[in-house]
Amino acid sequence: MSVCECLLFLHAFTGCDTTSRVYGIGKATALKLLRHNIEFQDVCKCFITSASKEEVIQHGERAMIMLIGGGSTGNLDTLRFQRFNAKVTANTTCVQVHTLPPTSAATVFHSLRVYLQCQVWIGNTSLQADEWGWQMKNGMYVPIKTNLPAAPEQILNVVRCNCKTNCDSKRCTCRKNGLECSYSCGTCRGISCTNSIQIDESVDDMTIYTEKS
Ligand SMILES: [Zn+2]
Ligand SMILES: [Zn+2]
């Protein structure tokens, strides 16, 4: 498969209007990989031909591992754990969760959205968004980020903030740890700040949201 044919996949996988970008990975990096790595080109194939969900999920995970330099690591969760350990041993300050590789579960939904977008671009409009990484909420399609909790419940219960300023700065403990504010937060209660899930109902029903990166 030629590099040219893989560009649609590359653009969608690294972030476009309907898909998230991958933290720390620019399009130039991805293009370099695509040009020099036959396995990566091979993985692209399934997104721009016709593939089953299982194939998309499997190839998407492989693509993500290659993109973030995971080499022959078998799965993203292992890679995430390895990178976490490396960061913990390298410095004593807190590990910024958003700098770790995405989880396998989150990548599943990313890959599904990428496939859907590629298919739409090449003219296949027969797929249903809610089968491919999106869900309908209040009349709008919003991306499904993952189907697992962000952390074990015991941890989620101890991470909370007490911001008086809308949780929009790095000083917000929840934000700093890559978590959305929750009902256990002192002031915002996870409903009234910039770090909680909110849907702007004033926007047109057909709007498709770009995922927060
Ligand atoms: Zn806060
Ligand atoms: Zn908050």
PDB file of C-alpha atoms and ligand atoms in Angstrom:
ATOM      1  CA  MET A   1       0.000   0.000   0.000  1.00  0.00           C
ATOM      2  CA  SER A   2       1.444   3.368  -0.958  1.00  0.00           C
ATOM      3  CA  VAL A   3       2.082   6.183   1.481  1.00  0.00           C
ATOM      4  CA  CYS A   4      -0.350   8.312  -0.483  1.00  0.00           C
ATOM      5  CA  GLU A   5      -3.198   5.865   0.031  1.00  0.00           C
ATOM      6  CA  CYS A   6      -2.558   5.805   3.775  1.00  0.00           C
ATOM      7  CA  LEU A   7      -2.795   9.566   4.271  1.00  0.00           C
ATOM      8  CA  LEU A   8      -6.504   9.547   5.088  1.00  0.00           C
ATOM      9  CA  PHE A   9      -5.871   7.089   7.883  1.00  0.00           C
ATOM     10  CA  LEU A  10      -2.871   9.042   9.083  1.00  0.00           C
ATOM     11  CA  HIS A  11      -4.818  12.291   9.260  1.00  0.00           C
ATOM     12  CA  ALA A  12      -7.756  10.761  11.134  1.00  0.00           C
ATOM     13  CA  PHE A  13      -5.637   8.699  13.496  1.00  0.00           C
ATOM     14  CA  THR A  14      -3.481  11.637  14.585  1.00  0.00           C
ATOM     15  CA  GLY A  15      -6.475  13.934  15.082  1.00  0.00           C
ATOM     16  CA  CYS A  16      -8.959  15.719  12.845  1.00  0.00           C
ATOM     17  CA  ASP A  17     -12.320  17.469  13.322  1.00  0.00           C
ATOM     18  CA  THR A  18     -13.992  14.279  14.533  1.00  0.00           C
ATOM     19  CA  THR A  19     -11.106  12.472  16.241  1.00  0.00           C
ATOM     20  CA  SER A  20      -8.721  13.285  19.079  1.00  0.00           C
ATOM     21  CA  ARG A  21      -5.083  13.916  18.557  1.00  0.00           C
ATOM     22  CA  VAL A  22      -2.570  11.672  20.240  1.00  0.00           C
ATOM     23  CA  TYR A  23      -0.731  13.473  23.018  1.00  0.00           C
ATOM     24  CA  GLY A  24       2.807  14.408  21.998  1.00  0.00           C
ATOM     25  CA  ILE A  25       2.575  12.953  18.488  1.00  0.00           C
ATOM     26  CA  GLY A  26       2.487  15.384  15.592  1.00  0.00           C
ATOM     27  CA  LYS A  27       1.556  14.634  12.020  1.00  0.00           C
ATOM     28  CA  ALA A  28       5.165  14.951  10.859  1.00  0.00           C
ATOM     29  CA  THR A  29       6.259  12.192  13.257  1.00  0.00           C
ATOM     30  CA  ALA A  30       3.467   9.967  12.039  1.00  0.00           C
ATOM     31  CA  LEU A  31       4.289  10.636   8.401  1.00  0.00           C
ATOM     32  CA  LYS A  32       7.914   9.726   8.993  1.00  0.00           C
ATOM     33  CA  LEU A  33       6.843   6.431  10.524  1.00  0.00           C
ATOM     34  CA  LEU A  34       4.482   5.763   7.651  1.00  0.00           C
ATOM     35  CA  ARG A  35       7.167   6.347   5.045  1.00  0.00           C
ATOM     36  CA  HIS A  36       9.719   4.074   6.633  1.00  0.00           C
ATOM     37  CA  ASN A  37       7.746   1.358   8.330  1.00  0.00           C
ATOM     38  CA  ILE A  38       6.113  -1.315   6.226  1.00  0.00           C
ATOM     39  CA  GLU A  39       4.264  -2.795   9.188  1.00  0.00           C
ATOM     40  CA  PHE A  40       2.645   0.574   9.883  1.00  0.00           C
ATOM     41  CA  GLN A  41       1.557   0.813   6.248  1.00  0.00           C
ATOM     42  CA  ASP A  42       0.113  -2.639   6.574  1.00  0.00           C
ATOM     43  CA  VAL A  43      -1.888  -1.635   9.644  1.00  0.00           C
ATOM     44  CA  CYS A  44      -3.326   1.356   7.756  1.00  0.00           C
ATOM     45  CA  LYS A  45      -4.803  -0.904   5.153  1.00  0.00           C
ATOM     46  CA  CYS A  46      -7.731  -2.125   7.207  1.00  0.00           C
ATOM     47  CA  PHE A  47      -8.994   1.433   7.799  1.00  0.00           C
ATOM     48  CA  ILE A  48      -9.284   2.343   4.158  1.00  0.00           C
ATOM     49  CA  THR A  49     -10.621  -0.933   2.869  1.00  0.00           C
ATOM     50  CA  SER A  50     -13.467  -2.791   4.473  1.00  0.00           C
ATOM     51  CA  ALA A  51     -12.799  -4.388   7.839  1.00  0.00           C
ATOM     52  CA  SER A  52     -14.597  -5.890  10.798  1.00  0.00           C
ATOM     53  CA  LYS A  53     -14.745  -4.144  14.160  1.00  0.00           C
ATOM     54  CA  GLU A  54     -12.346  -6.703  15.612  1.00  0.00           C
ATOM     55  CA  GLU A  55      -9.789  -5.997  12.875  1.00  0.00           C
ATOM     56  CA  VAL A  56     -10.138  -2.253  13.354  1.00  0.00           C
ATOM     57  CA  ILE A  57      -9.638  -2.575  17.110  1.00  0.00           C
ATOM     58  CA  GLN A  58      -6.658  -4.870  16.754  1.00  0.00           C
ATOM     59  CA  HIS A  59      -4.929  -2.805  14.058  1.00  0.00           C
ATOM     60  CA  GLY A  60      -5.732   0.441  15.848  1.00  0.00           C
ATOM     61  CA  GLU A  61      -3.972  -0.744  18.991  1.00  0.00           C
ATOM     62  CA  ARG A  62      -0.955  -1.855  16.979  1.00  0.00           C
ATOM     63  CA  ALA A  63      -0.860   1.501  15.167  1.00  0.00           C
ATOM     64  CA  MET A  64      -0.991   3.375  18.465  1.00  0.00           C
ATOM     65  CA  ILE A  65       1.836   1.310  19.948  1.00  0.00           C
ATOM     66  CA  MET A  66       4.037   1.938  16.912  1.00  0.00           C
ATOM     67  CA  LEU A  67       3.196   5.624  16.876  1.00  0.00           C
ATOM     68  CA  ILE A  68       4.252   6.172  20.457  1.00  0.00           C
ATOM     69  CA  GLY A  69       7.415   4.165  20.041  1.00  0.00           C
ATOM     70  CA  GLY A  70       6.342   1.036  21.887  1.00  0.00           C
ATOM     71  CA  GLY A  71       8.225  -1.264  19.534  1.00  0.00           C
ATOM     72  CA  SER A  72       7.182  -4.854  19.917  1.00  0.00           C
ATOM     73  CA  THR A  73       5.193  -4.339  23.143  1.00  0.00           C
ATOM     74  CA  GLY A  74       2.133  -6.555  22.950  1.00  0.00           C
ATOM     75  CA  ASN A  75      -0.494  -4.186  24.270  1.00  0.00           C
ATOM     76  CA  LEU A  76      -1.030  -0.600  25.290  1.00  0.00           C
ATOM     77  CA  ASP A  77      -1.854  -1.271  28.918  1.00  0.00           C
ATOM     78  CA  THR A  78       1.506  -2.999  29.371  1.00  0.00           C
ATOM     79  CA  LEU A  79       3.237  -0.118  27.617  1.00  0.00           C
ATOM     80  CA  ARG A  80       1.378   2.384  29.786  1.00  0.00           C
ATOM     81  CA  PHE A  81       2.481   0.537  32.909  1.00  0.00           C
ATOM     82  CA  GLN A  82       6.099   0.384  31.707  1.00  0.00           C
ATOM     83  CA  ARG A  83       6.148   4.105  30.950  1.00  0.00           C
ATOM     84  CA  PHE A  84       4.566   4.865  34.303  1.00  0.00           C
ATOM     85  CA  ASN A  85       7.247   2.866  36.114  1.00  0.00           C
ATOM     86  CA  ALA A  86       9.973   4.561  34.107  1.00  0.00           C
ATOM     87  CA  LYS A  87       8.617   7.987  35.046  1.00  0.00           C
ATOM     88  CA  VAL A  88       8.278   7.086  38.722  1.00  0.00           C
ATOM     89  CA  THR A  89      11.860   5.882  38.935  1.00  0.00           C
ATOM     90  CA  ALA A  90      13.207   8.792  36.880  1.00  0.00           C
ATOM     91  CA  ASN A  91      11.867  11.596  39.048  1.00  0.00           C
ATOM     92  CA  THR A  92      10.126  12.142  42.311  1.00  0.00           C
ATOM     93  CA  THR A  93       7.540  14.697  41.217  1.00  0.00           C
ATOM     94  CA  CYS A  94       4.079  13.481  40.335  1.00  0.00           C
ATOM     95  CA  VAL A  95       3.499  11.651  37.055  1.00  0.00           C
ATOM     96  CA  GLN A  96       1.389  13.626  34.611  1.00  0.00           C
ATOM     97  CA  VAL A  97      -1.246  11.099  33.609  1.00  0.00           C
ATOM     98  CA  HIS A  98      -1.916  12.711  30.244  1.00  0.00           C
ATOM     99  CA  THR A  99       1.669  12.060  29.165  1.00  0.00           C
ATOM    100  CA  LEU A 100       1.229   8.277  29.457  1.00  0.00           C
ATOM    101  CA  PRO A 101       0.158   6.181  26.471  1.00  0.00           C
ATOM    102  CA  PRO A 102      -3.632   5.896  26.158  1.00  0.00           C
ATOM    103  CA  THR A 103      -5.280   2.790  27.592  1.00  0.00           C
ATOM    104  CA  SER A 104      -6.319  -0.088  25.371  1.00  0.00           C
ATOM    105  CA  ALA A 105      -9.959   0.638  26.204  1.00  0.00           C
ATOM    106  CA  ALA A 106      -9.762   4.298  25.156  1.00  0.00           C
ATOM    107  CA  THR A 107      -7.921   3.341  21.980  1.00  0.00           C
ATOM    108  CA  VAL A 108     -10.712   0.958  21.002  1.00  0.00           C
ATOM    109  CA  PHE A 109     -13.142   3.878  20.679  1.00  0.00           C
ATOM    110  CA  HIS A 110     -10.563   6.114  19.032  1.00  0.00           C
ATOM    111  CA  SER A 111      -9.892   3.432  16.408  1.00  0.00           C
ATOM    112  CA  LEU A 112     -13.601   2.957  15.743  1.00  0.00           C
ATOM    113  CA  ARG A 113     -14.059   6.702  15.150  1.00  0.00           C
ATOM    114  CA  VAL A 114     -11.013   6.770  12.889  1.00  0.00           C
ATOM    115  CA  TYR A 115     -12.417   3.915  10.828  1.00  0.00           C
ATOM    116  CA  LEU A 116     -15.795   5.628  10.577  1.00  0.00           C
ATOM    117  CA  GLN A 117     -14.180   8.892   9.452  1.00  0.00           C
ATOM    118  CA  CYS A 118     -11.982   7.176   6.852  1.00  0.00           C
ATOM    119  CA  GLN A 119     -14.975   5.306   5.486  1.00  0.00           C
ATOM    120  CA  VAL A 120     -17.011   8.495   5.181  1.00  0.00           C
ATOM    121  CA  TRP A 121     -14.130  10.165   3.356  1.00  0.00           C
ATOM    122  CA  ILE A 122     -13.918   7.373   0.814  1.00  0.00           C
ATOM    123  CA  GLY A 123     -17.653   7.531   0.224  1.00  0.00           C
ATOM    124  CA  ASN A 124     -19.053   4.754   2.420  1.00  0.00           C
ATOM    125  CA  THR A 125     -21.963   6.376   4.238  1.00  0.00           C
ATOM    126  CA  SER A 126     -23.630   3.165   5.337  1.00  0.00           C
ATOM    127  CA  LEU A 127     -22.103   3.021   8.829  1.00  0.00           C
ATOM    128  CA  GLN A 128     -23.974   4.110  11.945  1.00  0.00           C
ATOM    129  CA  ALA A 129     -22.060   6.530  14.174  1.00  0.00           C
ATOM    130  CA  ASP A 130     -23.351   4.882  17.339  1.00  0.00           C
ATOM    131  CA  GLU A 131     -21.766   1.613  16.283  1.00  0.00           C
ATOM    132  CA  TRP A 132     -18.404   3.290  15.777  1.00  0.00           C
ATOM    133  CA  GLY A 133     -17.327   5.124  18.912  1.00  0.00           C
ATOM    134  CA  TRP A 134     -20.113   7.700  19.282  1.00  0.00           C
ATOM    135  CA  GLN A 135     -23.150   7.888  21.498  1.00  0.00           C
ATOM    136  CA  MET A 136     -26.241  10.035  21.397  1.00  0.00           C
ATOM    137  CA  LYS A 137     -26.599  12.335  24.408  1.00  0.00           C
ATOM    138  CA  ASN A 138     -29.248  15.038  24.606  1.00  0.00           C
ATOM    139  CA  GLY A 139     -29.781  14.822  20.854  1.00  0.00           C
ATOM    140  CA  MET A 140     -26.097  15.161  19.989  1.00  0.00           C
ATOM    141  CA  TYR A 141     -23.382  12.743  19.110  1.00  0.00           C
ATOM    142  CA  VAL A 142     -20.572  12.748  21.664  1.00  0.00           C
ATOM    143  CA  PRO A 143     -17.487  10.554  21.586  1.00  0.00           C
ATOM    144  CA  ILE A 144     -17.293   7.564  23.916  1.00  0.00           C
ATOM    145  CA  LYS A 145     -13.972   8.059  25.675  1.00  0.00           C
ATOM    146  CA  THR A 146     -13.661   4.664  27.288  1.00  0.00           C
ATOM    147  CA  ASN A 147     -15.773   2.019  28.975  1.00  0.00           C
ATOM    148  CA  LEU A 148     -13.607   1.662  32.062  1.00  0.00           C
ATOM    149  CA  PRO A 149     -13.313   3.993  35.077  1.00  0.00           C
ATOM    150  CA  ALA A 150     -10.368   6.413  34.915  1.00  0.00           C
ATOM    151  CA  ALA A 151      -8.818   4.739  37.953  1.00  0.00           C
ATOM    152  CA  PRO A 152      -9.784   2.256  40.675  1.00  0.00           C
ATOM    153  CA  GLU A 153     -12.607   3.553  42.830  1.00  0.00           C
ATOM    154  CA  GLN A 154     -10.367   3.900  45.895  1.00  0.00           C
ATOM    155  CA  ILE A 155      -8.184   6.379  44.000  1.00  0.00           C
ATOM    156  CA  LEU A 156     -11.064   8.290  42.446  1.00  0.00           C
ATOM    157  CA  ASN A 157     -12.406   8.834  45.940  1.00  0.00           C
ATOM    158  CA  VAL A 158      -9.243  10.486  47.219  1.00  0.00           C
ATOM    159  CA  VAL A 159      -8.604  12.785  44.259  1.00  0.00           C
ATOM    160  CA  ARG A 160     -10.725  15.876  44.708  1.00  0.00           C
ATOM    161  CA  CYS A 161     -10.255  19.605  44.585  1.00  0.00           C
ATOM    162  CA  ASN A 162     -11.445  22.584  46.497  1.00  0.00           C
ATOM    163  CA  CYS A 163     -11.143  25.267  43.820  1.00  0.00           C
ATOM    164  CA  LYS A 164     -12.911  28.586  44.179  1.00  0.00           C
ATOM    165  CA  THR A 165     -12.033  29.629  40.628  1.00  0.00           C
ATOM    166  CA  ASN A 166     -13.896  27.415  38.203  1.00  0.00           C
ATOM    167  CA  CYS A 167     -11.192  24.705  38.095  1.00  0.00           C
ATOM    168  CA  ASP A 168      -9.611  26.294  35.048  1.00  0.00           C
ATOM    169  CA  SER A 169      -6.024  26.419  36.265  1.00  0.00           C
ATOM    170  CA  LYS A 170      -3.356  23.776  36.720  1.00  0.00           C
ATOM    171  CA  ARG A 171      -3.774  24.212  40.462  1.00  0.00           C
ATOM    172  CA  CYS A 172      -6.979  22.202  40.308  1.00  0.00           C
ATOM    173  CA  THR A 173      -5.988  18.804  41.720  1.00  0.00           C
ATOM    174  CA  CYS A 174      -8.482  16.956  39.552  1.00  0.00           C
ATOM    175  CA  ARG A 175      -7.287  18.623  36.365  1.00  0.00           C
ATOM    176  CA  LYS A 176      -3.657  18.061  37.328  1.00  0.00           C
ATOM    177  CA  ASN A 177      -4.315  14.331  37.630  1.00  0.00           C
ATOM    178  CA  GLY A 178      -6.171  14.106  34.359  1.00  0.00           C
ATOM    179  CA  LEU A 179      -9.510  13.443  36.059  1.00  0.00           C
ATOM    180  CA  GLU A 180     -12.805  15.186  35.650  1.00  0.00           C
ATOM    181  CA  CYS A 181     -14.170  16.865  38.789  1.00  0.00           C
ATOM    182  CA  SER A 182     -16.662  14.774  40.694  1.00  0.00           C
ATOM    183  CA  TYR A 183     -19.335  15.038  43.326  1.00  0.00           C
ATOM    184  CA  SER A 184     -16.649  14.708  46.012  1.00  0.00           C
ATOM    185  CA  CYS A 185     -15.043  18.062  45.060  1.00  0.00           C
ATOM    186  CA  GLY A 186     -15.472  20.696  47.740  1.00  0.00           C
ATOM    187  CA  THR A 187     -16.891  23.627  45.823  1.00  0.00           C
ATOM    188  CA  CYS A 188     -17.667  22.702  42.234  1.00  0.00           C
ATOM    189  CA  ARG A 189     -19.202  19.264  42.996  1.00  0.00           C
ATOM    190  CA  GLY A 190     -18.277  18.265  39.462  1.00  0.00           C
ATOM    191  CA  ILE A 191     -21.201  20.088  37.924  1.00  0.00           C
ATOM    192  CA  SER A 192     -20.431  23.753  37.775  1.00  0.00           C
ATOM    193  CA  CYS A 193     -16.825  24.074  36.655  1.00  0.00           C
ATOM    194  CA  THR A 194     -14.752  23.972  33.486  1.00  0.00           C
ATOM    195  CA  ASN A 195     -13.346  20.559  34.412  1.00  0.00           C
ATOM    196  CA  SER A 196     -16.629  18.658  34.496  1.00  0.00           C
ATOM    197  CA  ILE A 197     -18.517  17.001  31.674  1.00  0.00           C
ATOM    198  CA  GLN A 198     -20.922  19.532  30.279  1.00  0.00           C
ATOM    199  CA  ILE A 199     -22.934  19.637  27.131  1.00  0.00           C
ATOM    200  CA  ASP A 200     -23.896  22.960  25.694  1.00  0.00           C
ATOM    201  CA  GLU A 201     -27.525  22.471  24.780  1.00  0.00           C
ATOM    202  CA  SER A 202     -27.712  25.713  22.852  1.00  0.00           C
ATOM    203  CA  VAL A 203     -25.703  24.200  20.008  1.00  0.00           C
ATOM    204  CA  ASP A 204     -27.418  22.765  16.946  1.00  0.00           C
ATOM    205  CA  ASP A 205     -28.509  19.143  17.348  1.00  0.00           C
ATOM    206  CA  MET A 206     -26.408  17.896  14.483  1.00  0.00           C
ATOM    207  CA  THR A 207     -23.142  19.226  15.845  1.00  0.00           C
ATOM    208  CA  ILE A 208     -20.535  16.580  16.314  1.00  0.00           C
ATOM    209  CA  TYR A 209     -18.136  17.378  19.080  1.00  0.00           C
ATOM    210  CA  THR A 210     -14.407  17.164  18.839  1.00  0.00           C
ATOM    211  CA  GLU A 211     -13.085  15.174  21.731  1.00  0.00           C
ATOM    212  CA  LYS A 212     -11.186  17.030  24.421  1.00  0.00           C
ATOM    213  CA  SER A 213      -7.534  16.250  23.978  1.00  0.00           C
TER     214      SER A 213
HETATM  215 ZN    ZN B   1     -10.926  22.085  40.774  1.00  0.00          ZN
HETATM  216 ZN    ZN B   2     -14.208  21.372  39.438  1.00  0.00          ZN
END
